[in-house]
PDB file of C-alpha atoms in Angstrom:
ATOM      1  CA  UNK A 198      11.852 143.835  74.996  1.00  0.00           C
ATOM      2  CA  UNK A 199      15.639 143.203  74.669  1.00  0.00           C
ATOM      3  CA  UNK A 200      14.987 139.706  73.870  1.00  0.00           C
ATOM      4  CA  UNK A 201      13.152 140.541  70.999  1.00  0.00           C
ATOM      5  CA  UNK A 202      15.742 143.665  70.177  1.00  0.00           C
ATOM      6  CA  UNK A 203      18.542 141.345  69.741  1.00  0.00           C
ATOM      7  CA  UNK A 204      16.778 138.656  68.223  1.00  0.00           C
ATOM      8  CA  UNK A 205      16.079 141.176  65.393  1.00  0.00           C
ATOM      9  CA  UNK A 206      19.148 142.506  65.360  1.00  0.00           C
ATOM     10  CA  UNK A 207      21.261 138.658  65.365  1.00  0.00           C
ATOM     11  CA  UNK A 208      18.674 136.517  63.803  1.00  0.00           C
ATOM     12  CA  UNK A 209      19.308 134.309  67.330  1.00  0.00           C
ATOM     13  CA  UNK A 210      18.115 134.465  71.079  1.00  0.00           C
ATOM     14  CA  UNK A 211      20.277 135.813  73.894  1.00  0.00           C
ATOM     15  CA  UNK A 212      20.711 132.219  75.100  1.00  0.00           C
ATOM     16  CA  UNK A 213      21.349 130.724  71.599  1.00  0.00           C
ATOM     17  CA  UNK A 214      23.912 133.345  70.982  1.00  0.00           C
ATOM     18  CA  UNK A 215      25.549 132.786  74.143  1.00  0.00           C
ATOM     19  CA  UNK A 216      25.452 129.085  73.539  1.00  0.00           C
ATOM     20  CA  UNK A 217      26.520 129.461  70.068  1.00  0.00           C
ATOM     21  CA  UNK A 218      29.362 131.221  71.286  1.00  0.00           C
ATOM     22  CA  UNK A 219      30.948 128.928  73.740  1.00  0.00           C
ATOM     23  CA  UNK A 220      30.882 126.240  71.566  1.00  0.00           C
ATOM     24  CA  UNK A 221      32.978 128.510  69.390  1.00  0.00           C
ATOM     25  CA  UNK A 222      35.401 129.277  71.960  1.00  0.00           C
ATOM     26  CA  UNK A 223      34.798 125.338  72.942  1.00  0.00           C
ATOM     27  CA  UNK A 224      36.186 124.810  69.390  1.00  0.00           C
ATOM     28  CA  UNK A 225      39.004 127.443  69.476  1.00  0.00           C
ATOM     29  CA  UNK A 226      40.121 125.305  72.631  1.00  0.00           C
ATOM     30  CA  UNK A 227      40.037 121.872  71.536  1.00  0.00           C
ATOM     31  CA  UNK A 228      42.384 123.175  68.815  1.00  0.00           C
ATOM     32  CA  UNK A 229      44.905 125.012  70.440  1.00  0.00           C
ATOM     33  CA  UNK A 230      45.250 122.709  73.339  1.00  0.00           C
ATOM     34  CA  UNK A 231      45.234 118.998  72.706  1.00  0.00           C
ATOM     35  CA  UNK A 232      46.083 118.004  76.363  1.00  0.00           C
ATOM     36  CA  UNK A 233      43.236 119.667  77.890  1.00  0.00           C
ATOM     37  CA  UNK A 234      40.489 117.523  78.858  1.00  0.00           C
ATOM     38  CA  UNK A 235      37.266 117.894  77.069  1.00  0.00           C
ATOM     39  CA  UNK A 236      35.553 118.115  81.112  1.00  0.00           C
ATOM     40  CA  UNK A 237      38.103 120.843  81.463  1.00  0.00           C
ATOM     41  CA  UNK A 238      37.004 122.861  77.974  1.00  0.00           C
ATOM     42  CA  UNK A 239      33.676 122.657  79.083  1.00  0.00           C
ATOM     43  CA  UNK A 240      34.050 124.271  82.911  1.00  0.00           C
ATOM     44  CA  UNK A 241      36.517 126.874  80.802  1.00  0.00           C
ATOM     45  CA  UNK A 242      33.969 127.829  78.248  1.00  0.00           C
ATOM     46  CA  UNK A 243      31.336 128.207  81.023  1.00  0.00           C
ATOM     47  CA  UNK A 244      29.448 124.781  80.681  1.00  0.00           C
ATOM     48  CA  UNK A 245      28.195 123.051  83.748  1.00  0.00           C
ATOM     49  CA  UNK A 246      29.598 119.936  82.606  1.00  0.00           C
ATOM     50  CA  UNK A 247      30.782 117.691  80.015  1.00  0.00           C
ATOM     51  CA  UNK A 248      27.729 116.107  78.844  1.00  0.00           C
ATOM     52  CA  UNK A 249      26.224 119.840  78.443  1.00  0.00           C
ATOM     53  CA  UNK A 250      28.896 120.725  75.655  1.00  0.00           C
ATOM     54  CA  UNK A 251      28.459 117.491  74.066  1.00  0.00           C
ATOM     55  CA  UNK A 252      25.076 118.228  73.441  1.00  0.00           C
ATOM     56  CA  UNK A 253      25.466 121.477  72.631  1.00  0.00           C
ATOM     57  CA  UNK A 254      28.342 120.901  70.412  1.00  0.00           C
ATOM     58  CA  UNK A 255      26.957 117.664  68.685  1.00  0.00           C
ATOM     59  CA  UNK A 256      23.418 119.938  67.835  1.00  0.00           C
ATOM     60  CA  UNK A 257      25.450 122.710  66.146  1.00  0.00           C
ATOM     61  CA  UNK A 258      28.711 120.832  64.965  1.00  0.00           C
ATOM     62  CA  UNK A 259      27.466 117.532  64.448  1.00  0.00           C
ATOM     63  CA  UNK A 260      30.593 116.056  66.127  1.00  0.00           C
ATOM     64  CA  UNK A 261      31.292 115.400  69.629  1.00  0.00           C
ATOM     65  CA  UNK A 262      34.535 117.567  70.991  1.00  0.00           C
ATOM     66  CA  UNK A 263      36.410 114.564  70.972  1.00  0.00           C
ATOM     67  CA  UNK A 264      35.603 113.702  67.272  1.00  0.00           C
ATOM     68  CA  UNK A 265      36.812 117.369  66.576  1.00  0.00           C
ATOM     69  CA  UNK A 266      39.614 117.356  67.790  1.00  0.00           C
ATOM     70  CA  UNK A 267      40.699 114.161  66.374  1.00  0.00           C
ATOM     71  CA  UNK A 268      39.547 116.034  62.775  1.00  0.00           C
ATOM     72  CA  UNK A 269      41.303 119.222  63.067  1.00  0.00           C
ATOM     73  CA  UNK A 270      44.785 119.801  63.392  1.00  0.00           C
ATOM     74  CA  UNK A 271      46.171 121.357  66.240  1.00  0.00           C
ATOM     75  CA  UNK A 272      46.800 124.879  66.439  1.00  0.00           C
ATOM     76  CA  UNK A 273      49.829 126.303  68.634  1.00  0.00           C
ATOM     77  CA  UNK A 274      48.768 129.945  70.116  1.00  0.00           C
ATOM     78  CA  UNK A 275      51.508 132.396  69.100  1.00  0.00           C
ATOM     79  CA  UNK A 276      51.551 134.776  71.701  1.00  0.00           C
TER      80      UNK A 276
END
């Protein structure tokens, strides 16, 4: 029942919108902190590994982390 709920109310699963999500946050990382490892994003963001956001990020970015962040410039959190 909640499944279908949210899916309703978001246009997207649970479990996409979660996914969705932490490849945002993935993204929000790989700007802000160039000398984190992309292994390291991925176990931050709640990934099980490395591989797992590459997927995930490739299917809704169509980049790998590692070809982001070599496209964006880096961001410097101001707080």
């Amino acid at each position: 029942h909640f499944s279908r709920l949210f899916k309703r109310a978001c246009g997207l699963s649970p479990h996409e919108f979660v996914l969705r999500r932490r490849v945002e946050r993935a993204k929000e990382l790989l700007r802000a902190e160039p000398e984190l490892a992309v292994a390291d994003v991925a176990a931050e963001v709640g990934f099980c590994d490395q591989s797992h956001l590459t997927a995930r990020f490739r299917r809704l970015t169509g980049l790998t982390p590692g070809a982001y962040r070599a496209q964006v410039p880096h961001e410097r959190p101001t707080g």
